[in-house]
Short mmCIF file of C-alpha atoms in Angstrom, two decimals:
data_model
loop_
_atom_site.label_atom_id
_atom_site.label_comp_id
_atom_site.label_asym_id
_atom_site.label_seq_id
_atom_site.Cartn_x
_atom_site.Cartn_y
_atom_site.Cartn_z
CA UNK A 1 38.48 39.79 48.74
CA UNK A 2 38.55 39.90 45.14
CA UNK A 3 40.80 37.47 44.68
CA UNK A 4 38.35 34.96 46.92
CA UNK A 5 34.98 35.97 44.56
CA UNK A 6 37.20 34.92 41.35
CA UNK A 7 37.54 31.60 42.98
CA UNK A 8 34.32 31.08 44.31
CA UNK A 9 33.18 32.34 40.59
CA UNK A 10 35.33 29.63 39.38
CA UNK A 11 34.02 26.67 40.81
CA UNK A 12 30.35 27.78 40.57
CA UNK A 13 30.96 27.89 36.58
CA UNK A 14 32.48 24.47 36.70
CA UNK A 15 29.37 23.36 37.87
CA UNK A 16 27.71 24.44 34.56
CA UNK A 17 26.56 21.58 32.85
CA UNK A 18 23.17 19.97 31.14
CA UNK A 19 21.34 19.69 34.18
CA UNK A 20 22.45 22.89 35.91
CA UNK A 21 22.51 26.45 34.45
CA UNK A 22 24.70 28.63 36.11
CA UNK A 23 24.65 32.81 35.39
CA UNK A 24 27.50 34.84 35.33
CA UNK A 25 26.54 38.30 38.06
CA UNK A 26 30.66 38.75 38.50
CA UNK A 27 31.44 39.67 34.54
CA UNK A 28 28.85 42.43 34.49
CA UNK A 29 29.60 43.69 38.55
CA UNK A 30 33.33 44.08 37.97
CA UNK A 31 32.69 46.07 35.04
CA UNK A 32 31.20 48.54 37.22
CA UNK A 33 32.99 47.66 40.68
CA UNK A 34 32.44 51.19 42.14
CA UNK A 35 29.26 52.51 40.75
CA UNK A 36 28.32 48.82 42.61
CA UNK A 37 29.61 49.01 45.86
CA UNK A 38 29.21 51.32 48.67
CA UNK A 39 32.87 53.00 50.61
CA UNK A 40 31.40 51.14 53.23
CA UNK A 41 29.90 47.99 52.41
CA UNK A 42 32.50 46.60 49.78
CA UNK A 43 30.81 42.76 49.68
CA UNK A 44 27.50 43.67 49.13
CA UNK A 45 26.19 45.42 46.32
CA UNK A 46 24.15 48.28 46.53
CA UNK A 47 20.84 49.21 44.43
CA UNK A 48 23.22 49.44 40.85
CA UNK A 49 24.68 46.47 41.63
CA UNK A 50 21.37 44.55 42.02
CA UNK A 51 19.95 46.41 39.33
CA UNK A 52 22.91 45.04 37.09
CA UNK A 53 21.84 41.38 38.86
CA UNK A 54 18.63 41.73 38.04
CA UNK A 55 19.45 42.79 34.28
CA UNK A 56 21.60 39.38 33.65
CA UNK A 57 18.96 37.53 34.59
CA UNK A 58 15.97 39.01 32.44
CA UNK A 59 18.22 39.16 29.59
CA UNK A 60 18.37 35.16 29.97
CA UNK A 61 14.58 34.86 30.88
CA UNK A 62 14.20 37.11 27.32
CA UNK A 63 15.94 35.08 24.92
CA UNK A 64 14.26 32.85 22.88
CA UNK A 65 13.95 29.11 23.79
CA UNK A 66 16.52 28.45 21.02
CA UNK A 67 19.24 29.58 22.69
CA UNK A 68 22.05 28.38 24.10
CA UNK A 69 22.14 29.55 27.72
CA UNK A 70 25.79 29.21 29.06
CA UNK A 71 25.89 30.65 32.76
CA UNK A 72 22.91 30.82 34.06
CA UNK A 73 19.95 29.15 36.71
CA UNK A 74 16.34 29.97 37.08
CA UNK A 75 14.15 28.07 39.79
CA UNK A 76 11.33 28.21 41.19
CA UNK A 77 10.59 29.20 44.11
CA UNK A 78 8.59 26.27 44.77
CA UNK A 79 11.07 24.05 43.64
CA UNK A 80 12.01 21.44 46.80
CA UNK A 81 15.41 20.39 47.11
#
């Protein structure tokens, strides 16, 4: 399944561009791929693995307005599509 999530991963990052931002979650999860993941759920991540989620994206929210964000998106939840 792996080997799917590096695809998908893949194309979402190709999307990354001026008008889209798009954040990395895979880079830091694979990192710690067990500590992440339940025996018995291995797709979804359990509370580490959305506290490691969760730390990507405050780091981005964090940085100063100077810099250069490379993967990452922030909406809100207003936002209509």
């Amino acid at each position: 399944y792996d080997q799917v999530m590096a695809r998908y991963a893949d194309w979402v990052r190709s999307l990354d561009g001026e008008e889209i931002k798009v954040v990395d979650l895979r880079t830091p999860m694979i990192r710690h791929l067990k500590a992440c993941y339940g025996p018995k759920d291995p797709i979804h991540p359990n509370r580490m693995g959305h506290e490691i989620i969760a730390e990507a994206y405050l780091q981005f929210h964090n940085q100063h307005r100077s810099a250069w964000a490379w993967e990452v998106e922030l909406r809100p939840w207003v936002e209509t599509f």
